[in-house]
Each structure stands twice: as C-alpha cells, then as structure tokens.
C-alpha cells in the first residue's frame, strides 16, 4: 500500500504520517516512511535522530555515481533511469517501532523546470517507491504534490489530505483536489485533524467538496505534550489509538 499525505502547512501531516507508519510497523508490516517535505521533520516525529543524515537530493557523490553527472550541472549527458532499488535499504534509518525513514530533500528550481541529475535521481526514487517497493510506503509531503508526476501518482493507492476545522485548510484541500485532477490521481480521502468538538466535525463534513472524510484525529493533549517534550506521541493513548486504528482500517483494500 502506498499512501501520500498532503494538506495546508501545520495541519498535522507529519503527525498523522508518523502515527500511521508506527501503527503499521507495530501491526507487523515492513514500513518505509518518506519525508518529502522540504522542511523535513518526520524523523523527529518518529523519534529518529537525524543529525548528520544527508537528504538524498544532497548526496552529490551518489548522484554522480548513479547518473554519471555531477549535480549542479545542466545539459550534458546523464542517465535518465539511474539505479535506485537499493537506496530505501541503504539510506534509511530505523526507529524503535521498526519504521524505516528516508529523507528526500529538495532541489533548488532552475528556470523552466530543470532536468538535472539531482531531479532525475529524486524522480526515479519516488517512482520506484510508489511502483515497485514491496513495503508499505507513507509519504509526508507539502501542500504541493507536483513532484509525484503523472506516472508515479497513478501508483499511489490513496492521497490523504489532512484538514483542520478552518476555512483556509479547506481552501488548500480544494487546491490539492485540483492538482490531483491534473495528474490523474483520483483516490483521494480527507482526514480531520485537531478536531475539538461536534461542531468542528460537522464543519468538515459540510465543507469537503465531496472528498470522503475517512477519519478524524481529535485535538490531543498527548500529541501537544509530546511535541513540547520532543518525543513521539504514545500510541497507547486510547484516543490516538482509536483514531489511527479507524483510519488504518479505512485504508485497507476492501476485497
Ligand atoms: N491532533 C493533534 N492534537 C494536538 N496537536 C496536534 C495534533 N496534530 C498536530 N498537532 C501539533 O500541531 C503542530 C503541527 O503538526 P505537524 O508538524 O504534524 O503538521 P504539518 O502539517 O506536518 O506541518 P508542516 O506543514 O510544518 O510540515 C505540531 O506542534 C503538532 O504537535
Ligand atoms: Mg510536516
């Protein structure tokens, strides 16, 4: 199963991604959590020390070795399909629950959408993760989903849009909905985040533009405290466990 997570800044994408990843790992799946947000902090949410961990986009030697060209160069010849299948194992770090983390990093955009060694490398890796990787993959992304690309996006089983009960979060969800239509990704679902009461729940239900709401993570003191204490929230917390269990069940293939 391959899940991508998107939504407005600060809504709880990383929190949801990390909790689902840990839930699956504790249920016995091999899980790869992919940090595809330029402002990477999925490691912290998983309780992984990422000091000294270089994002894939910044691994100059590796990119050179695999593409045949030095990152930073534009034009010239390089492999458009570098080998990447060994990278999820060799570059990831594992957390306490057995979740493996891969940090993608970002590329400074050259004018006109660069085709450069580092972008080819990231594209190849993304596409491998979605289309060929055997593990469950969950990708923590920013609000934009453009780096999925058309071919890759079609391999994503579900794009989860995290929404807070608030107008701006809903607006972002509508924008993401539009982007997904552009790239042919139709399997969308929303997850409510930081929901405090029935009124907020109803707000989400009324305003999601037809995107199915498959679950809700309530506003949780345990999640807020964990953040203050720089530790992952406890999955034993009944409220968190119940919410994640339901969302995970909704994501399981029905047949
Ligand atoms: N259900 C929740 N209850 C209480 N606090 C929450 C909840 N979900 C997230 N938070 C808090 O909200 C803040 C933002 O959460 P998180 O980092 O998961 O969002 P994000 O969407 O990944 O943000 P960014 O766009 O910056 O990557 C964090 O301080 C987190 O602890
Ligand atoms: Mg985040």
PDB file of C-alpha atoms and ligand atoms in Angstrom:
ATOM      1  CA  UNK A   1       0.000   0.000   0.000  1.00  0.00           C
ATOM      2  CA  UNK A   2       1.311   3.421  -0.956  1.00  0.00           C
ATOM      3  CA  UNK A   3      -0.095   6.484   0.780  1.00  0.00           C
ATOM      4  CA  UNK A   4       0.747  10.134   0.195  1.00  0.00           C
ATOM      5  CA  UNK A   5      -0.139  12.783   2.779  1.00  0.00           C
ATOM      6  CA  UNK A   6      -0.739  16.411   1.887  1.00  0.00           C
ATOM      7  CA  UNK A   7      -2.533  19.486   3.221  1.00  0.00           C
ATOM      8  CA  UNK A   8      -2.019  23.043   4.432  1.00  0.00           C
ATOM      9  CA  UNK A   9       1.074  23.932   6.466  1.00  0.00           C
ATOM     10  CA  UNK A  10       0.862  22.996  10.133  1.00  0.00           C
ATOM     11  CA  UNK A  11      -2.385  20.991   9.954  1.00  0.00           C
ATOM     12  CA  UNK A  12      -0.817  17.774  11.235  1.00  0.00           C
ATOM     13  CA  UNK A  13       0.531  15.942   8.147  1.00  0.00           C
ATOM     14  CA  UNK A  14       3.733  14.833   9.820  1.00  0.00           C
ATOM     15  CA  UNK A  15       1.898  13.785  12.973  1.00  0.00           C
ATOM     16  CA  UNK A  16      -0.580  11.656  11.019  1.00  0.00           C
ATOM     17  CA  UNK A  17       2.133  10.160   8.777  1.00  0.00           C
ATOM     18  CA  UNK A  18       4.280   9.160  11.727  1.00  0.00           C
ATOM     19  CA  UNK A  19       1.361   7.660  13.675  1.00  0.00           C
ATOM     20  CA  UNK A  20       0.137   5.598  10.720  1.00  0.00           C
ATOM     21  CA  UNK A  21       3.664   4.406   9.957  1.00  0.00           C
ATOM     22  CA  UNK A  22       4.200   3.327  13.550  1.00  0.00           C
ATOM     23  CA  UNK A  23       0.782   1.699  13.764  1.00  0.00           C
ATOM     24  CA  UNK A  24       1.507  -0.411  10.689  1.00  0.00           C
ATOM     25  CA  UNK A  25       5.008  -1.324  11.873  1.00  0.00           C
ATOM     26  CA  UNK A  26       3.609  -2.427  15.236  1.00  0.00           C
ATOM     27  CA  UNK A  27       0.991  -4.461  13.350  1.00  0.00           C
ATOM     28  CA  UNK A  28       3.803  -6.381  11.646  1.00  0.00           C
ATOM     29  CA  UNK A  29       4.202  -4.635   8.290  1.00  0.00           C
ATOM     30  CA  UNK A  30       7.528  -3.510   6.903  1.00  0.00           C
ATOM     31  CA  UNK A  31       7.053   0.230   6.625  1.00  0.00           C
ATOM     32  CA  UNK A  32       9.002   2.905   4.838  1.00  0.00           C
ATOM     33  CA  UNK A  33       8.234   6.480   5.858  1.00  0.00           C
ATOM     34  CA  UNK A  34       9.327   9.008   3.271  1.00  0.00           C
ATOM     35  CA  UNK A  35       9.967  12.615   4.204  1.00  0.00           C
ATOM     36  CA  UNK A  36       9.273  14.538   1.020  1.00  0.00           C
ATOM     37  CA  UNK A  37       8.740  17.896   2.726  1.00  0.00           C
ATOM     38  CA  UNK A  38      11.495  20.473   2.129  1.00  0.00           C
ATOM     39  CA  UNK A  39      11.201  21.385   5.797  1.00  0.00           C
ATOM     40  CA  UNK A  40      11.868  17.811   6.875  1.00  0.00           C
ATOM     41  CA  UNK A  41      10.852  16.804  10.403  1.00  0.00           C
ATOM     42  CA  UNK A  42       9.272  13.377  10.061  1.00  0.00           C
ATOM     43  CA  UNK A  43      12.367  11.947  11.749  1.00  0.00           C
ATOM     44  CA  UNK A  44      11.641  13.872  14.939  1.00  0.00           C
ATOM     45  CA  UNK A  45       8.008  12.687  14.905  1.00  0.00           C
ATOM     46  CA  UNK A  46       9.238   9.101  14.618  1.00  0.00           C
ATOM     47  CA  UNK A  47      11.810   9.554  17.367  1.00  0.00           C
ATOM     48  CA  UNK A  48      14.739   9.168  14.979  1.00  0.00           C
ATOM     49  CA  UNK A  49      17.889  11.203  15.476  1.00  0.00           C
ATOM     50  CA  UNK A  50      18.569  12.718  12.071  1.00  0.00           C
ATOM     51  CA  UNK A  51      21.737  14.631  12.901  1.00  0.00           C
ATOM     52  CA  UNK A  52      24.274  14.067  10.155  1.00  0.00           C
ATOM     53  CA  UNK A  53      21.674  12.461   7.905  1.00  0.00           C
ATOM     54  CA  UNK A  54      22.019  13.846   4.382  1.00  0.00           C
ATOM     55  CA  UNK A  55      18.827  14.074   2.307  1.00  0.00           C
ATOM     56  CA  UNK A  56      19.014  12.110  -0.933  1.00  0.00           C
ATOM     57  CA  UNK A  57      18.882  15.295  -3.043  1.00  0.00           C
ATOM     58  CA  UNK A  58      22.123  16.445  -1.407  1.00  0.00           C
ATOM     59  CA  UNK A  59      24.095  13.216  -1.850  1.00  0.00           C
ATOM     60  CA  UNK A  60      26.403  14.514  -4.525  1.00  0.00           C
ATOM     61  CA  UNK A  61      28.700  11.510  -4.787  1.00  0.00           C
ATOM     62  CA  UNK A  62      25.827   9.071  -5.000  1.00  0.00           C
ATOM     63  CA  UNK A  63      24.019  11.162  -7.614  1.00  0.00           C
ATOM     64  CA  UNK A  64      27.214  11.389  -9.636  1.00  0.00           C
ATOM     65  CA  UNK A  65      27.820   7.663  -9.366  1.00  0.00           C
ATOM     66  CA  UNK A  66      24.268   6.745 -10.380  1.00  0.00           C
ATOM     67  CA  UNK A  67      23.537   9.320 -13.085  1.00  0.00           C
ATOM     68  CA  UNK A  68      27.034   9.749 -14.463  1.00  0.00           C
ATOM     69  CA  UNK A  69      26.907  13.518 -13.995  1.00  0.00           C
ATOM     70  CA  UNK A  70      27.860  15.992 -11.314  1.00  0.00           C
ATOM     71  CA  UNK A  71      24.874  17.571  -9.501  1.00  0.00           C
ATOM     72  CA  UNK A  72      24.564  21.239 -10.346  1.00  0.00           C
ATOM     73  CA  UNK A  73      25.373  20.684 -13.982  1.00  0.00           C
ATOM     74  CA  UNK A  74      22.691  21.411 -16.545  1.00  0.00           C
ATOM     75  CA  UNK A  75      22.755  19.916 -20.017  1.00  0.00           C
ATOM     76  CA  UNK A  76      25.360  17.318 -20.903  1.00  0.00           C
ATOM     77  CA  UNK A  77      24.662  13.617 -20.823  1.00  0.00           C
ATOM     78  CA  UNK A  78      23.400  11.614 -17.910  1.00  0.00           C
ATOM     79  CA  UNK A  79      21.346   8.515 -17.263  1.00  0.00           C
ATOM     80  CA  UNK A  80      17.631   9.223 -17.134  1.00  0.00           C
ATOM     81  CA  UNK A  81      16.946   5.955 -15.282  1.00  0.00           C
ATOM     82  CA  UNK A  82      19.582   5.664 -12.562  1.00  0.00           C
ATOM     83  CA  UNK A  83      19.588   2.562 -10.370  1.00  0.00           C
ATOM     84  CA  UNK A  84      17.750   3.309  -7.120  1.00  0.00           C
ATOM     85  CA  UNK A  85      16.290  -0.009  -5.911  1.00  0.00           C
ATOM     86  CA  UNK A  86      18.972  -0.481  -3.231  1.00  0.00           C
ATOM     87  CA  UNK A  87      18.540   3.003  -1.759  1.00  0.00           C
ATOM     88  CA  UNK A  88      15.494   2.505   0.506  1.00  0.00           C
ATOM     89  CA  UNK A  89      17.555  -0.046   2.450  1.00  0.00           C
ATOM     90  CA  UNK A  90      20.965   1.558   2.315  1.00  0.00           C
ATOM     91  CA  UNK A  91      19.954   5.156   3.072  1.00  0.00           C
ATOM     92  CA  UNK A  92      17.203   4.751   5.655  1.00  0.00           C
ATOM     93  CA  UNK A  93      17.315   4.897   9.438  1.00  0.00           C
ATOM     94  CA  UNK A  94      15.052   2.746  11.592  1.00  0.00           C
ATOM     95  CA  UNK A  95      13.001   3.877  14.591  1.00  0.00           C
ATOM     96  CA  UNK A  96      12.094   1.987  17.748  1.00  0.00           C
ATOM     97  CA  UNK A  97       8.940   0.535  16.238  1.00  0.00           C
ATOM     98  CA  UNK A  98      10.745  -0.683  13.111  1.00  0.00           C
ATOM     99  CA  UNK A  99       9.669   2.157  10.806  1.00  0.00           C
ATOM    100  CA  UNK A 100      12.384   3.000   8.286  1.00  0.00           C
ATOM    101  CA  UNK A 101      12.806   6.656   7.367  1.00  0.00           C
ATOM    102  CA  UNK A 102      14.049   8.011   4.054  1.00  0.00           C
ATOM    103  CA  UNK A 103      14.628  11.763   3.736  1.00  0.00           C
ATOM    104  CA  UNK A 104      14.330  13.007   0.166  1.00  0.00           C
ATOM    105  CA  UNK A 105      15.327  16.682   0.408  1.00  0.00           C
ATOM    106  CA  UNK A 106      14.626  19.290  -2.257  1.00  0.00           C
ATOM    107  CA  UNK A 107      16.151  20.806  -5.320  1.00  0.00           C
ATOM    108  CA  UNK A 108      16.538  24.495  -5.963  1.00  0.00           C
ATOM    109  CA  UNK A 109      14.377  25.151  -9.003  1.00  0.00           C
ATOM    110  CA  UNK A 110      16.298  26.253 -12.078  1.00  0.00           C
ATOM    111  CA  UNK A 111      14.315  28.404 -14.514  1.00  0.00           C
ATOM    112  CA  UNK A 112      11.869  26.466 -16.645  1.00  0.00           C
ATOM    113  CA  UNK A 113      11.822  23.265 -14.576  1.00  0.00           C
ATOM    114  CA  UNK A 114      15.326  21.849 -14.620  1.00  0.00           C
ATOM    115  CA  UNK A 115      16.194  18.430 -15.876  1.00  0.00           C
ATOM    116  CA  UNK A 116      19.321  17.939 -13.863  1.00  0.00           C
ATOM    117  CA  UNK A 117      20.994  14.917 -12.295  1.00  0.00           C
ATOM    118  CA  UNK A 118      19.506  15.539  -8.856  1.00  0.00           C
ATOM    119  CA  UNK A 119      15.931  15.919 -10.137  1.00  0.00           C
ATOM    120  CA  UNK A 120      16.267  12.771 -12.255  1.00  0.00           C
ATOM    121  CA  UNK A 121      17.523  10.940  -9.193  1.00  0.00           C
ATOM    122  CA  UNK A 122      14.605  12.054  -6.977  1.00  0.00           C
ATOM    123  CA  UNK A 123      12.036  11.284  -9.672  1.00  0.00           C
ATOM    124  CA  UNK A 124      13.479   7.823 -10.214  1.00  0.00           C
ATOM    125  CA  UNK A 125      13.453   7.155  -6.490  1.00  0.00           C
ATOM    126  CA  UNK A 126       9.888   8.439  -5.991  1.00  0.00           C
ATOM    127  CA  UNK A 127       8.678   6.339  -8.853  1.00  0.00           C
ATOM    128  CA  UNK A 128      10.497   3.255  -7.537  1.00  0.00           C
ATOM    129  CA  UNK A 129       8.976   3.756  -4.082  1.00  0.00           C
ATOM    130  CA  UNK A 130       5.455   4.025  -5.427  1.00  0.00           C
ATOM    131  CA  UNK A 131       5.554   1.477  -8.225  1.00  0.00           C
ATOM    132  CA  UNK A 132       7.998  -1.239  -7.131  1.00  0.00           C
ATOM    133  CA  UNK A 133       8.824  -1.023  -3.423  1.00  0.00           C
ATOM    134  CA  UNK A 134       7.413  -4.032  -1.535  1.00  0.00           C
ATOM    135  CA  UNK A 135       6.963  -2.305   1.821  1.00  0.00           C
ATOM    136  CA  UNK A 136       4.097  -0.152   2.899  1.00  0.00           C
ATOM    137  CA  UNK A 137       5.130   3.358   1.986  1.00  0.00           C
ATOM    138  CA  UNK A 138       3.809   6.555   3.520  1.00  0.00           C
ATOM    139  CA  UNK A 139       4.982   9.856   2.084  1.00  0.00           C
ATOM    140  CA  UNK A 140       4.823  13.043   4.127  1.00  0.00           C
ATOM    141  CA  UNK A 141       4.556  15.821   1.571  1.00  0.00           C
ATOM    142  CA  UNK A 142       3.992  19.529   1.472  1.00  0.00           C
ATOM    143  CA  UNK A 143       0.765  21.064   0.124  1.00  0.00           C
ATOM    144  CA  UNK A 144       2.058  20.777  -3.436  1.00  0.00           C
ATOM    145  CA  UNK A 145       2.158  17.308  -4.917  1.00  0.00           C
ATOM    146  CA  UNK A 146       3.795  18.179  -8.235  1.00  0.00           C
ATOM    147  CA  UNK A 147       6.905  16.115  -7.593  1.00  0.00           C
ATOM    148  CA  UNK A 148       4.799  12.988  -7.761  1.00  0.00           C
ATOM    149  CA  UNK A 149       4.484  13.288 -11.546  1.00  0.00           C
ATOM    150  CA  UNK A 150       1.770  11.686 -13.590  1.00  0.00           C
ATOM    151  CA  UNK A 151       3.060   8.135 -13.923  1.00  0.00           C
ATOM    152  CA  UNK A 152       4.023   7.903 -10.280  1.00  0.00           C
ATOM    153  CA  UNK A 153       0.819   9.472  -8.972  1.00  0.00           C
ATOM    154  CA  UNK A 154      -1.218   6.737 -10.577  1.00  0.00           C
ATOM    155  CA  UNK A 155       0.505   4.162  -8.420  1.00  0.00           C
ATOM    156  CA  UNK A 156      -0.480   5.925  -5.193  1.00  0.00           C
ATOM    157  CA  UNK A 157      -3.276   3.993  -3.514  1.00  0.00           C
ATOM    158  CA  UNK A 158      -4.587   6.974  -1.592  1.00  0.00           C
ATOM    159  CA  UNK A 159      -3.779  10.617  -1.249  1.00  0.00           C
ATOM    160  CA  UNK A 160      -4.732  11.719   2.237  1.00  0.00           C
ATOM    161  CA  UNK A 161      -5.495  15.400   2.623  1.00  0.00           C
ATOM    162  CA  UNK A 162      -5.222  16.464   6.223  1.00  0.00           C
ATOM    163  CA  UNK A 163      -7.720  19.163   7.147  1.00  0.00           C
ATOM    164  CA  UNK A 164      -8.230  21.248  10.250  1.00  0.00           C
ATOM    165  CA  UNK A 165     -11.663  22.643  11.036  1.00  0.00           C
ATOM    166  CA  UNK A 166     -10.959  26.021   9.448  1.00  0.00           C
ATOM    167  CA  UNK A 167     -11.624  27.827   6.216  1.00  0.00           C
ATOM    168  CA  UNK A 168      -8.011  28.116   4.996  1.00  0.00           C
ATOM    169  CA  UNK A 169      -7.331  24.453   5.498  1.00  0.00           C
ATOM    170  CA  UNK A 170     -10.413  23.654   3.407  1.00  0.00           C
ATOM    171  CA  UNK A 171      -9.259  26.066   0.679  1.00  0.00           C
ATOM    172  CA  UNK A 172      -5.931  24.236   0.494  1.00  0.00           C
ATOM    173  CA  UNK A 173      -7.770  20.932   0.251  1.00  0.00           C
ATOM    174  CA  UNK A 174      -9.680  22.248  -2.766  1.00  0.00           C
ATOM    175  CA  UNK A 175      -6.413  23.325  -4.392  1.00  0.00           C
ATOM    176  CA  UNK A 176      -4.885  19.909  -3.786  1.00  0.00           C
ATOM    177  CA  UNK A 177      -8.025  18.355  -5.255  1.00  0.00           C
ATOM    178  CA  UNK A 178      -7.455  20.374  -8.412  1.00  0.00           C
ATOM    179  CA  UNK A 179      -3.803  19.375  -8.645  1.00  0.00           C
ATOM    180  CA  UNK A 180      -4.729  15.721  -8.324  1.00  0.00           C
ATOM    181  CA  UNK A 181      -7.171  16.002 -11.175  1.00  0.00           C
ATOM    182  CA  UNK A 182      -4.367  17.464 -13.296  1.00  0.00           C
ATOM    183  CA  UNK A 183      -2.114  14.465 -12.714  1.00  0.00           C
ATOM    184  CA  UNK A 184      -4.741  11.756 -12.812  1.00  0.00           C
ATOM    185  CA  UNK A 185      -4.777  10.871  -9.129  1.00  0.00           C
ATOM    186  CA  UNK A 186      -8.356  10.099  -8.212  1.00  0.00           C
ATOM    187  CA  UNK A 187      -8.081   8.156  -4.982  1.00  0.00           C
ATOM    188  CA  UNK A 188      -8.473  10.960  -2.505  1.00  0.00           C
ATOM    189  CA  UNK A 189      -9.555  10.973   1.095  1.00  0.00           C
ATOM    190  CA  UNK A 190      -9.580  13.586   3.832  1.00  0.00           C
ATOM    191  CA  UNK A 191      -8.578  13.121   7.456  1.00  0.00           C
ATOM    192  CA  UNK A 192      -9.685  15.652  10.041  1.00  0.00           C
ATOM    193  CA  UNK A 193      -7.017  16.910  12.406  1.00  0.00           C
ATOM    194  CA  UNK A 194      -7.109  18.740  15.770  1.00  0.00           C
ATOM    195  CA  UNK A 195     -10.880  18.340  15.885  1.00  0.00           C
ATOM    196  CA  UNK A 196     -12.209  19.522  19.264  1.00  0.00           C
ATOM    197  CA  UNK A 197     -15.969  19.056  19.157  1.00  0.00           C
ATOM    198  CA  UNK A 198     -19.044  18.011  17.212  1.00  0.00           C
ATOM    199  CA  UNK A 199     -19.459  21.467  15.669  1.00  0.00           C
ATOM    200  CA  UNK A 200     -15.969  21.300  14.151  1.00  0.00           C
ATOM    201  CA  UNK A 201     -16.620  17.766  12.969  1.00  0.00           C
ATOM    202  CA  UNK A 202     -19.793  18.942  11.258  1.00  0.00           C
ATOM    203  CA  UNK A 203     -17.920  21.854   9.658  1.00  0.00           C
ATOM    204  CA  UNK A 204     -15.569  19.398   7.993  1.00  0.00           C
ATOM    205  CA  UNK A 205     -18.371  17.108   6.893  1.00  0.00           C
ATOM    206  CA  UNK A 206     -20.209  20.061   5.322  1.00  0.00           C
ATOM    207  CA  UNK A 207     -17.265  21.634   3.518  1.00  0.00           C
ATOM    208  CA  UNK A 208     -15.154  18.958   1.934  1.00  0.00           C
ATOM    209  CA  UNK A 209     -16.408  19.296  -1.621  1.00  0.00           C
ATOM    210  CA  UNK A 210     -17.159  15.628  -1.980  1.00  0.00           C
ATOM    211  CA  UNK A 211     -13.787  14.391  -0.713  1.00  0.00           C
ATOM    212  CA  UNK A 212     -14.666  11.459   1.591  1.00  0.00           C
ATOM    213  CA  UNK A 213     -13.698  12.022   5.210  1.00  0.00           C
ATOM    214  CA  UNK A 214     -12.306   8.677   6.398  1.00  0.00           C
ATOM    215  CA  UNK A 215     -11.412   9.582   9.948  1.00  0.00           C
ATOM    216  CA  UNK A 216     -10.515  12.189  12.461  1.00  0.00           C
ATOM    217  CA  UNK A 217      -7.621  12.742  14.794  1.00  0.00           C
ATOM    218  CA  UNK A 218      -9.041  14.741  17.697  1.00  0.00           C
ATOM    219  CA  UNK A 219      -7.104  17.585  19.281  1.00  0.00           C
ATOM    220  CA  UNK A 220      -4.970  15.636  21.725  1.00  0.00           C
ATOM    221  CA  UNK A 221      -3.092  16.774  24.825  1.00  0.00           C
ATOM    222  CA  UNK A 222      -0.814  13.767  24.421  1.00  0.00           C
ATOM    223  CA  UNK A 223       0.193  14.915  20.904  1.00  0.00           C
ATOM    224  CA  UNK A 224       0.675  18.503  22.087  1.00  0.00           C
ATOM    225  CA  UNK A 225       2.722  17.406  25.125  1.00  0.00           C
ATOM    226  CA  UNK A 226       4.839  15.004  23.072  1.00  0.00           C
ATOM    227  CA  UNK A 227       5.742  17.911  20.808  1.00  0.00           C
ATOM    228  CA  UNK A 228       6.796  20.051  23.788  1.00  0.00           C
ATOM    229  CA  UNK A 229       8.861  17.163  25.140  1.00  0.00           C
ATOM    230  CA  UNK A 230      10.424  16.314  21.738  1.00  0.00           C
ATOM    231  CA  UNK A 231       9.185  12.745  21.724  1.00  0.00           C
ATOM    232  CA  UNK A 232       6.747  10.786  19.560  1.00  0.00           C
ATOM    233  CA  UNK A 233       3.199  10.674  20.972  1.00  0.00           C
ATOM    234  CA  UNK A 234       2.196   7.444  22.676  1.00  0.00           C
ATOM    235  CA  UNK A 235       0.170   5.101  20.520  1.00  0.00           C
ATOM    236  CA  UNK A 236      -1.175   3.587  23.733  1.00  0.00           C
ATOM    237  CA  UNK A 237      -3.172   6.730  24.335  1.00  0.00           C
ATOM    238  CA  UNK A 238      -6.731   5.396  23.798  1.00  0.00           C
ATOM    239  CA  UNK A 239      -7.925   8.440  21.867  1.00  0.00           C
ATOM    240  CA  UNK A 240      -4.966   8.387  19.462  1.00  0.00           C
ATOM    241  CA  UNK A 241      -5.015   4.613  19.116  1.00  0.00           C
ATOM    242  CA  UNK A 242      -8.730   4.550  18.366  1.00  0.00           C
ATOM    243  CA  UNK A 243      -8.476   7.263  15.726  1.00  0.00           C
ATOM    244  CA  UNK A 244      -5.478   5.737  13.948  1.00  0.00           C
ATOM    245  CA  UNK A 245      -6.973   2.255  14.068  1.00  0.00           C
ATOM    246  CA  UNK A 246     -10.079   3.520  12.311  1.00  0.00           C
ATOM    247  CA  UNK A 247      -8.143   5.453   9.660  1.00  0.00           C
ATOM    248  CA  UNK A 248      -5.902   2.437   9.015  1.00  0.00           C
ATOM    249  CA  UNK A 249      -8.946   0.178   8.648  1.00  0.00           C
ATOM    250  CA  UNK A 250     -10.478   2.573   6.121  1.00  0.00           C
ATOM    251  CA  UNK A 251      -7.272   2.411   4.085  1.00  0.00           C
ATOM    252  CA  UNK A 252      -7.166  -1.392   3.858  1.00  0.00           C
ATOM    253  CA  UNK A 253      -8.182  -2.693   0.444  1.00  0.00           C
ATOM    254  CA  UNK A 254     -11.785  -3.845   0.652  1.00  0.00           C
ATOM    255  CA  UNK A 255     -11.631  -7.024  -1.457  1.00  0.00           C
TER     256      UNK A 255
HETATM  257  N1  LIG B   1      -4.226  16.005  16.837  1.00  0.00           N
HETATM  258  C1  LIG B   1      -3.423  16.930  17.358  1.00  0.00           C
HETATM  259  N2  LIG B   1      -3.622  17.415  18.597  1.00  0.00           N
HETATM  260  C2  LIG B   1      -2.827  18.355  19.131  1.00  0.00           C
HETATM  261  N3  LIG B   1      -1.771  18.884  18.494  1.00  0.00           N
HETATM  262  C3  LIG B   1      -1.513  18.452  17.241  1.00  0.00           C
HETATM  263  C4  LIG B   1      -2.309  17.452  16.601  1.00  0.00           C
HETATM  264  N4  LIG B   1      -1.807  17.220  15.362  1.00  0.00           N
HETATM  265  C5  LIG B   1      -0.738  18.016  15.248  1.00  0.00           C
HETATM  266  N5  LIG B   1      -0.549  18.767  16.358  1.00  0.00           N
HETATM  267  C6  LIG B   1       0.514  19.768  16.573  1.00  0.00           C
HETATM  268  O1  LIG B   1       0.446  20.738  15.542  1.00  0.00           O
HETATM  269  C7  LIG B   1       1.751  21.110  15.116  1.00  0.00           C
HETATM  270  C8  LIG B   1       1.910  20.837  13.639  1.00  0.00           C
HETATM  271  O2  LIG B   1       1.798  19.445  13.414  1.00  0.00           O
HETATM  272  P1  LIG B   1       2.593  18.740  12.231  1.00  0.00           P
HETATM  273  O3  LIG B   1       4.037  19.075  12.291  1.00  0.00           O
HETATM  274  O4  LIG B   1       2.213  17.308  12.259  1.00  0.00           O
HETATM  275  O5  LIG B   1       1.923  19.465  10.985  1.00  0.00           O
HETATM  276  P2  LIG B   1       2.419  19.504   9.483  1.00  0.00           P
HETATM  277  O6  LIG B   1       1.186  19.622   8.664  1.00  0.00           O
HETATM  278  O7  LIG B   1       3.319  18.374   9.197  1.00  0.00           O
HETATM  279  O8  LIG B   1       3.240  20.855   9.458  1.00  0.00           O
HETATM  280  P3  LIG B   1       4.231  21.382   8.309  1.00  0.00           P
HETATM  281  O9  LIG B   1       3.346  21.927   7.231  1.00  0.00           O
HETATM  282  O10 LIG B   1       5.023  22.447   9.001  1.00  0.00           O
HETATM  283  O11 LIG B   1       5.054  20.216   7.860  1.00  0.00           O
HETATM  284  C9  LIG B   1       2.716  20.325  15.984  1.00  0.00           C
HETATM  285  O12 LIG B   1       3.105  21.119  17.063  1.00  0.00           O
HETATM  286  C10 LIG B   1       1.886  19.153  16.462  1.00  0.00           C
HETATM  287  O13 LIG B   1       2.338  18.659  17.689  1.00  0.00           O
HETATM  288 MG1  LIG B   2       5.242  18.364   8.395  1.00  0.00          MG
END
